[in-house]
């Protein structure tokens, strides 16, 4: 019942005669004349009277109006309603309008229309006590759309909420999740970054880094990778660093690749491989790191240092490219005998460098053996002994 019609009804009902403040006991003490008349007597309970008094004692005008509104809802026939002043009544009327608007929005069956009405309510009643209910209803709406795999609509409505409520971290997290489902990795990273500002965690940082990696946003990817490196949870995650080492190596950025190779080795030293597969992976990672560092040193013409790094790589795992790299270093150092030996080893190992190793080895050998290959079998015999000695 509306408040104005409620008050009018009370006036008609009691015909101007209102008996207020009576307890159950004194209401029954009316004389016979009153009891035999046609006037109906409304009995005010202690609970009702206490609720009204508590509402009227509320110092804050808005809270007082809210309590009075709740009182009217619970006791719509109470004669105490007549005591409400016009000032309080105006506020109560505003509360009634708010709740009517809220229920109209919340009960809208169409998701998009419900979202629109809830947004309209928040705009019209920004200071309403129902604001939190509206937010919860909107979040429930978004979750239902997500569960029903209506990702496009969920993303659109989530963005509309954020346009009006820019500080809602939970909706940012939601929009991030639904953006991931839609393959919008850049937007996912942006949303999760905002969430990270208030609730940082190692797992969330890794998720953000993954989003920017999938979005191919190199600068943000590196920014968040470096952030991960500073977190203790990822101190032993050598594969994370290895990934970036290989990325820069593939781009021929040897300086940056070397930087990540050194970081990878530090993390590898902290790792504790649990089984044979993990141990094998770690060996391959170590070999790759030392190979990258050696390649960078070769580019700087630091051939002695490069040989040392290639040897470390070979200690981790024997591979033909490592021997070929050492041969190139000795070749550049004009250490012909050593170069010939390591070219022969690289040839025996096979692989893509075998033919180049053979050709260069023969060229060097002929240069010091009267342009013949007489006795080259002794080189191959020595090369085979080196290989046999390094078999595990």
Short mmCIF file of C-alpha atoms in Angstrom, two decimals:
data_model
loop_
_atom_site.label_atom_id
_atom_site.label_comp_id
_atom_site.label_asym_id
_atom_site.label_seq_id
_atom_site.Cartn_x
_atom_site.Cartn_y
_atom_site.Cartn_z
CA UNK A 1 0.00 0.00 0.00
CA UNK A 2 1.36 3.44 -0.93
CA UNK A 3 2.13 5.74 1.99
CA UNK A 4 -0.36 8.50 1.09
CA UNK A 5 -3.23 6.05 0.54
CA UNK A 6 -2.15 4.26 3.71
CA UNK A 7 -2.50 7.42 5.77
CA UNK A 8 -5.83 8.28 4.16
CA UNK A 9 -7.10 4.81 4.89
CA UNK A 10 -6.15 5.15 8.54
CA UNK A 11 -8.02 8.45 8.90
CA UNK A 12 -11.17 6.95 7.41
CA UNK A 13 -10.83 3.81 9.41
CA UNK A 14 -10.51 5.53 12.76
CA UNK A 15 -12.83 8.42 11.97
CA UNK A 16 -10.45 10.83 13.70
CA UNK A 17 -10.52 8.89 16.97
CA UNK A 18 -7.11 7.31 17.52
CA UNK A 19 -6.15 5.69 20.75
CA UNK A 20 -2.37 5.69 20.85
CA UNK A 21 0.20 4.42 23.36
CA UNK A 22 -2.07 1.80 24.90
CA UNK A 23 -0.63 -1.46 26.10
CA UNK A 24 -2.60 -4.69 26.04
CA UNK A 25 -3.49 -4.17 29.70
CA UNK A 26 -4.82 -0.59 29.64
CA UNK A 27 -6.58 -1.10 26.32
CA UNK A 28 -8.81 -3.73 27.98
CA UNK A 29 -9.69 -1.28 30.76
CA UNK A 30 -11.99 0.84 28.59
CA UNK A 31 -15.37 1.40 30.16
CA UNK A 32 -18.57 -0.33 28.99
CA UNK A 33 -19.69 2.75 27.06
CA UNK A 34 -16.60 2.67 24.86
CA UNK A 35 -16.87 -1.07 24.39
CA UNK A 36 -20.55 -0.84 23.37
CA UNK A 37 -19.92 1.95 20.82
CA UNK A 38 -19.29 1.47 17.11
CA UNK A 39 -15.72 2.80 17.38
CA UNK A 40 -12.96 0.20 16.71
CA UNK A 41 -10.07 0.41 19.09
CA UNK A 42 -6.56 -0.34 17.72
CA UNK A 43 -4.35 -1.99 20.30
CA UNK A 44 -0.72 -0.92 20.09
CA UNK A 45 1.65 -3.60 21.26
CA UNK A 46 4.80 -2.89 23.21
CA UNK A 47 6.85 -4.20 20.27
CA UNK A 48 5.11 -1.85 17.85
CA UNK A 49 5.47 1.14 20.14
CA UNK A 50 9.14 0.30 20.78
CA UNK A 51 9.87 0.02 17.06
CA UNK A 52 8.27 3.41 16.36
CA UNK A 53 10.11 5.10 19.22
CA UNK A 54 13.42 3.59 18.11
CA UNK A 55 12.88 4.92 14.59
CA UNK A 56 11.99 8.39 15.82
CA UNK A 57 15.05 8.52 18.09
CA UNK A 58 17.39 7.95 15.12
CA UNK A 59 19.46 11.11 14.77
CA UNK A 60 20.42 10.68 11.13
CA UNK A 61 17.47 11.87 8.97
CA UNK A 62 18.04 9.31 6.22
CA UNK A 63 18.39 6.37 8.62
CA UNK A 64 15.33 7.62 10.52
CA UNK A 65 13.31 7.63 7.31
CA UNK A 66 14.50 4.13 6.44
CA UNK A 67 13.45 2.83 9.86
CA UNK A 68 10.11 4.56 9.60
CA UNK A 69 9.61 3.05 6.14
CA UNK A 70 10.32 -0.41 7.55
CA UNK A 71 7.90 0.35 10.41
CA UNK A 72 5.10 1.24 7.98
CA UNK A 73 5.75 -1.95 6.00
CA UNK A 74 5.46 -4.03 9.16
CA UNK A 75 2.59 -2.11 10.80
CA UNK A 76 0.55 -0.61 7.93
CA UNK A 77 -2.54 -0.12 10.16
CA UNK A 78 -0.70 1.52 13.05
CA UNK A 79 -2.21 4.82 14.27
CA UNK A 80 1.34 5.89 15.17
CA UNK A 81 1.88 6.64 11.46
CA UNK A 82 -0.12 9.86 12.05
CA UNK A 83 2.75 11.18 14.17
CA UNK A 84 5.20 11.20 11.24
CA UNK A 85 6.09 14.76 10.28
CA UNK A 86 5.98 16.10 6.72
CA UNK A 87 9.76 16.28 6.64
CA UNK A 88 10.08 12.62 7.55
CA UNK A 89 7.25 11.74 5.21
CA UNK A 90 9.04 13.32 2.24
CA UNK A 91 12.11 11.24 2.93
CA UNK A 92 10.02 8.10 3.34
CA UNK A 93 8.37 8.80 0.01
CA UNK A 94 11.81 9.03 -1.61
CA UNK A 95 12.79 5.70 -0.09
CA UNK A 96 9.56 4.15 -1.40
CA UNK A 97 10.32 5.47 -4.88
CA UNK A 98 13.86 4.03 -4.67
CA UNK A 99 12.67 0.59 -3.64
CA UNK A 100 9.96 0.54 -6.27
CA UNK A 101 12.56 1.39 -8.90
CA UNK A 102 14.93 -1.25 -7.54
CA UNK A 103 12.34 -4.03 -7.51
CA UNK A 104 11.28 -3.09 -11.02
CA UNK A 105 14.87 -3.44 -12.20
CA UNK A 106 15.72 -6.59 -10.26
CA UNK A 107 12.63 -8.44 -11.48
CA UNK A 108 13.21 -7.66 -15.18
CA UNK A 109 13.56 -11.08 -16.88
CA UNK A 110 15.53 -9.91 -19.93
CA UNK A 111 19.28 -9.73 -18.98
CA UNK A 112 20.12 -6.68 -21.08
CA UNK A 113 17.06 -4.74 -19.92
CA UNK A 114 17.72 -5.72 -16.32
CA UNK A 115 21.31 -4.51 -16.64
CA UNK A 116 20.12 -1.23 -18.16
CA UNK A 117 17.61 -0.65 -15.37
CA UNK A 118 20.12 -1.48 -12.66
CA UNK A 119 22.57 0.98 -14.19
CA UNK A 120 19.83 3.61 -14.41
CA UNK A 121 19.00 3.03 -10.75
CA UNK A 122 22.63 3.52 -9.71
CA UNK A 123 22.78 6.74 -11.67
CA UNK A 124 19.50 8.10 -10.30
CA UNK A 125 20.05 6.95 -6.69
CA UNK A 126 23.81 7.05 -6.28
CA UNK A 127 23.59 7.46 -2.49
CA UNK A 128 20.86 4.88 -1.95
CA UNK A 129 21.23 2.23 0.73
CA UNK A 130 20.31 -0.26 -2.00
CA UNK A 131 23.46 0.40 -4.01
CA UNK A 132 25.19 -2.72 -2.71
CA UNK A 133 22.13 -4.84 -3.56
CA UNK A 134 22.19 -3.44 -7.08
CA UNK A 135 25.87 -4.28 -7.44
CA UNK A 136 25.30 -7.84 -6.20
CA UNK A 137 22.37 -8.30 -8.59
CA UNK A 138 24.47 -7.05 -11.48
CA UNK A 139 27.33 -9.38 -10.56
CA UNK A 140 24.91 -12.34 -10.34
CA UNK A 141 23.65 -11.40 -13.79
CA UNK A 142 27.19 -11.40 -15.22
CA UNK A 143 28.01 -14.74 -13.60
CA UNK A 144 24.85 -16.33 -15.01
CA UNK A 145 25.77 -15.16 -18.51
CA UNK A 146 29.29 -16.54 -18.06
CA UNK A 147 27.99 -19.91 -16.88
CA UNK A 148 25.69 -20.06 -19.90
CA UNK A 149 28.70 -19.24 -22.13
CA UNK A 150 27.19 -15.98 -23.34
CA UNK A 151 30.63 -14.42 -23.26
CA UNK A 152 30.03 -11.57 -25.68
CA UNK A 153 27.01 -10.27 -23.76
CA UNK A 154 28.79 -10.78 -20.44
CA UNK A 155 31.79 -8.79 -21.66
CA UNK A 156 29.62 -5.99 -23.05
CA UNK A 157 27.55 -5.63 -19.87
CA UNK A 158 30.67 -5.86 -17.73
CA UNK A 159 32.26 -2.99 -19.65
CA UNK A 160 29.09 -0.91 -19.25
CA UNK A 161 29.24 -1.38 -15.48
CA UNK A 162 32.90 -0.40 -15.37
CA UNK A 163 32.18 2.73 -17.41
CA UNK A 164 29.96 3.89 -14.54
CA UNK A 165 31.84 2.21 -11.67
CA UNK A 166 35.54 2.52 -12.48
CA UNK A 167 36.73 1.29 -9.06
CA UNK A 168 34.93 -2.06 -8.98
CA UNK A 169 37.83 -4.52 -8.80
CA UNK A 170 35.58 -7.59 -8.80
CA UNK A 171 34.02 -6.64 -12.12
CA UNK A 172 37.47 -5.91 -13.53
CA UNK A 173 38.43 -9.47 -12.55
CA UNK A 174 35.27 -10.77 -14.21
CA UNK A 175 35.86 -8.82 -17.42
CA UNK A 176 39.43 -10.14 -17.40
CA UNK A 177 38.19 -13.73 -17.19
CA UNK A 178 35.58 -13.35 -19.91
CA UNK A 179 38.10 -11.52 -22.13
CA UNK A 180 40.38 -14.53 -21.78
CA UNK A 181 37.54 -16.77 -22.97
CA UNK A 182 37.03 -14.51 -25.98
CA UNK A 183 40.74 -14.47 -26.83
CA UNK A 184 41.01 -10.76 -26.05
CA UNK A 185 44.30 -11.17 -24.21
CA UNK A 186 45.30 -7.50 -24.22
CA UNK A 187 42.06 -6.49 -22.46
CA UNK A 188 42.45 -9.41 -20.06
CA UNK A 189 45.91 -8.19 -19.07
CA UNK A 190 44.68 -4.61 -18.61
CA UNK A 191 41.84 -5.68 -16.31
CA UNK A 192 43.97 -8.02 -14.23
CA UNK A 193 46.60 -5.31 -13.80
CA UNK A 194 43.97 -3.14 -12.08
CA UNK A 195 43.04 -6.05 -9.82
CA UNK A 196 46.73 -6.64 -9.03
CA UNK A 197 47.09 -3.09 -7.72
CA UNK A 198 44.81 -3.85 -4.77
CA UNK A 199 45.32 -7.61 -4.36
CA UNK A 200 48.77 -8.59 -5.68
CA UNK A 201 49.74 -12.24 -5.82
CA UNK A 202 52.36 -14.35 -7.58
CA UNK A 203 49.78 -16.40 -9.48
CA UNK A 204 47.99 -13.28 -10.70
CA UNK A 205 51.27 -11.75 -11.85
CA UNK A 206 51.99 -14.92 -13.85
CA UNK A 207 48.52 -14.78 -15.38
CA UNK A 208 49.02 -11.15 -16.43
CA UNK A 209 52.39 -11.98 -17.95
CA UNK A 210 50.76 -14.82 -19.89
CA UNK A 211 48.03 -12.52 -21.20
CA UNK A 212 50.50 -10.02 -22.61
CA UNK A 213 52.56 -12.82 -24.08
CA UNK A 214 49.52 -14.17 -25.93
CA UNK A 215 48.62 -10.63 -26.99
CA UNK A 216 52.15 -10.29 -28.42
CA UNK A 217 52.64 -7.10 -26.42
CA UNK A 218 56.40 -7.40 -26.04
CA UNK A 219 57.00 -4.39 -23.77
CA UNK A 220 54.30 -5.38 -21.27
CA UNK A 221 55.35 -9.02 -21.49
CA UNK A 222 58.92 -8.15 -20.52
CA UNK A 223 57.72 -5.76 -17.80
CA UNK A 224 55.71 -8.50 -16.12
CA UNK A 225 58.34 -11.14 -16.71
CA UNK A 226 60.85 -9.01 -14.84
CA UNK A 227 58.27 -8.57 -12.07
CA UNK A 228 57.94 -12.35 -11.83
CA UNK A 229 61.70 -12.70 -11.53
CA UNK A 230 61.57 -10.58 -8.39
CA UNK A 231 58.99 -12.81 -6.70
CA UNK A 232 60.33 -15.56 -4.42
CA UNK A 233 57.67 -17.99 -5.68
CA UNK A 234 59.41 -18.06 -9.07
CA UNK A 235 63.05 -17.91 -7.97
CA UNK A 236 63.65 -21.52 -9.10
CA UNK A 237 61.48 -21.36 -12.23
CA UNK A 238 64.31 -21.75 -14.71
CA UNK A 239 61.94 -22.58 -17.59
CA UNK A 240 60.35 -19.14 -17.33
CA UNK A 241 63.73 -17.48 -17.82
CA UNK A 242 64.77 -20.05 -20.44
CA UNK A 243 61.71 -19.14 -22.47
CA UNK A 244 62.79 -15.52 -22.72
CA UNK A 245 66.40 -16.47 -23.38
CA UNK A 246 65.29 -18.46 -26.41
CA UNK A 247 62.98 -15.67 -27.53
CA UNK A 248 65.79 -13.14 -27.71
CA UNK A 249 68.18 -15.71 -29.17
CA UNK A 250 65.71 -16.33 -32.01
CA UNK A 251 65.68 -12.57 -32.64
CA UNK A 252 69.52 -12.61 -32.76
CA UNK A 253 69.62 -10.28 -29.77
CA UNK A 254 72.55 -12.05 -28.16
CA UNK A 255 73.14 -9.43 -25.48
CA UNK A 256 69.62 -9.78 -24.10
CA UNK A 257 69.66 -13.55 -24.62
CA UNK A 258 72.87 -13.78 -22.57
CA UNK A 259 71.27 -11.76 -19.79
CA UNK A 260 68.38 -14.23 -19.57
CA UNK A 261 70.76 -17.20 -19.93
CA UNK A 262 72.61 -16.10 -16.81
CA UNK A 263 69.31 -15.65 -14.96
CA UNK A 264 68.25 -19.11 -16.10
CA UNK A 265 71.42 -20.70 -14.77
CA UNK A 266 70.94 -19.02 -11.38
CA UNK A 267 67.41 -20.40 -11.16
CA UNK A 268 68.60 -23.81 -12.34
CA UNK A 269 71.03 -23.90 -9.42
CA UNK A 270 68.05 -23.52 -7.07
CA UNK A 271 65.94 -26.18 -8.78
CA UNK A 272 65.53 -29.64 -7.36
CA UNK A 273 64.48 -31.96 -10.21
CA UNK A 274 62.29 -34.68 -8.79
CA UNK A 275 62.65 -37.39 -11.46
CA UNK A 276 64.68 -38.50 -14.46
CA UNK A 277 62.60 -36.46 -16.91
CA UNK A 278 63.11 -33.28 -14.90
CA UNK A 279 66.84 -33.98 -14.66
CA UNK A 280 67.06 -34.48 -18.41
CA UNK A 281 65.19 -31.23 -19.01
CA UNK A 282 67.56 -29.40 -16.68
CA UNK A 283 70.60 -30.76 -18.55
CA UNK A 284 69.20 -29.49 -21.85
CA UNK A 285 68.48 -26.10 -20.32
CA UNK A 286 72.02 -25.78 -18.97
CA UNK A 287 73.47 -26.76 -22.32
CA UNK A 288 71.32 -24.16 -24.11
CA UNK A 289 72.31 -21.43 -21.65
CA UNK A 290 76.04 -22.01 -22.02
CA UNK A 291 75.67 -22.27 -25.80
CA UNK A 292 73.92 -18.88 -25.91
CA UNK A 293 76.61 -17.28 -23.73
CA UNK A 294 79.34 -18.84 -25.88
CA UNK A 295 77.70 -17.54 -29.06
CA UNK A 296 77.62 -14.02 -27.65
CA UNK A 297 81.30 -14.26 -26.67
CA UNK A 298 82.22 -15.45 -30.16
CA UNK A 299 80.44 -12.43 -31.63
CA UNK A 300 82.67 -10.27 -29.43
CA UNK A 301 85.74 -12.20 -30.65
CA UNK A 302 86.33 -13.51 -27.13
CA UNK A 303 87.20 -16.96 -28.40
CA UNK A 304 88.99 -18.34 -25.34
CA UNK A 305 86.05 -17.46 -23.09
CA UNK A 306 83.66 -18.87 -25.68
CA UNK A 307 85.52 -22.21 -25.69
CA UNK A 308 85.09 -22.41 -21.92
CA UNK A 309 81.33 -21.87 -22.26
CA UNK A 310 81.04 -24.45 -25.05
CA UNK A 311 82.85 -26.94 -22.84
CA UNK A 312 80.36 -26.27 -20.03
CA UNK A 313 77.55 -26.83 -22.49
CA UNK A 314 79.11 -30.17 -23.51
CA UNK A 315 79.45 -31.18 -19.86
CA UNK A 316 75.72 -30.79 -19.52
CA UNK A 317 74.91 -32.59 -22.77
CA UNK A 318 77.04 -33.72 -25.69
CA UNK A 319 75.92 -32.20 -29.03
CA UNK A 320 77.55 -31.67 -32.42
CA UNK A 321 76.99 -27.90 -32.56
CA UNK A 322 79.03 -27.48 -29.39
CA UNK A 323 82.04 -29.22 -30.92
CA UNK A 324 81.62 -27.23 -34.11
CA UNK A 325 81.54 -24.01 -32.06
CA UNK A 326 84.81 -24.94 -30.34
CA UNK A 327 86.36 -25.72 -33.74
CA UNK A 328 85.35 -22.29 -35.01
CA UNK A 329 86.90 -20.64 -31.98
CA UNK A 330 90.21 -22.48 -32.42
CA UNK A 331 90.08 -21.70 -36.12
CA UNK A 332 89.74 -17.98 -35.36
CA UNK A 333 92.55 -18.23 -32.81
CA UNK A 334 94.75 -19.78 -35.54
CA UNK A 335 95.11 -22.91 -33.40
CA UNK A 336 95.06 -25.17 -36.47
CA UNK A 337 95.65 -28.59 -34.88
CA UNK A 338 92.92 -28.05 -32.29
CA UNK A 339 90.55 -26.71 -34.95
CA UNK A 340 91.13 -29.75 -37.17
CA UNK A 341 90.44 -32.11 -34.25
CA UNK A 342 87.20 -30.45 -33.24
CA UNK A 343 85.97 -30.18 -36.81
CA UNK A 344 86.54 -33.94 -37.10
CA UNK A 345 84.61 -34.53 -33.85
CA UNK A 346 81.73 -32.39 -35.13
CA UNK A 347 81.69 -34.38 -38.36
CA UNK A 348 81.59 -37.68 -36.49
CA UNK A 349 78.72 -36.41 -34.32
CA UNK A 350 76.68 -35.77 -37.46
CA UNK A 351 73.94 -33.17 -37.63
CA UNK A 352 73.51 -30.11 -39.79
CA UNK A 353 77.09 -28.90 -39.30
CA UNK A 354 78.74 -32.21 -40.29
CA UNK A 355 79.33 -31.37 -43.95
CA UNK A 356 80.67 -27.89 -43.15
CA UNK A 357 82.93 -29.35 -40.48
CA UNK A 358 84.30 -31.94 -42.90
CA UNK A 359 84.99 -29.37 -45.61
CA UNK A 360 86.77 -26.96 -43.28
CA UNK A 361 88.74 -29.72 -41.60
CA UNK A 362 90.04 -31.01 -44.93
CA UNK A 363 90.97 -27.50 -46.04
CA UNK A 364 93.01 -26.91 -42.90
CA UNK A 365 94.57 -30.38 -43.01
CA UNK A 366 95.65 -30.06 -46.63
CA UNK A 367 97.15 -26.64 -45.91
CA UNK A 368 99.71 -28.23 -43.58
CA UNK A 369 100.06 -31.62 -45.37
CA UNK A 370 101.14 -30.66 -48.88
CA UNK A 371 97.54 -30.43 -50.11
CA UNK A 372 96.84 -34.11 -49.33
CA UNK A 373 94.68 -36.00 -46.82
CA UNK A 374 97.36 -38.60 -46.15
CA UNK A 375 97.22 -39.55 -42.45
CA UNK A 376 93.85 -37.89 -41.83
CA UNK A 377 92.60 -41.21 -40.46
CA UNK A 378 94.74 -40.53 -37.39
CA UNK A 379 92.76 -37.33 -36.81
CA UNK A 380 89.49 -39.24 -36.95
CA UNK A 381 90.87 -41.90 -34.62
CA UNK A 382 91.77 -39.23 -32.06
CA UNK A 383 88.41 -37.56 -32.53
CA UNK A 384 86.65 -40.87 -31.85
CA UNK A 385 88.68 -41.38 -28.68
CA UNK A 386 87.55 -37.93 -27.48
CA UNK A 387 83.97 -38.92 -28.09
CA UNK A 388 84.40 -42.31 -26.42
CA UNK A 389 85.96 -40.68 -23.40
CA UNK A 390 82.95 -38.42 -22.93
CA UNK A 391 80.35 -41.13 -23.13
CA UNK A 392 78.36 -41.32 -19.95
#
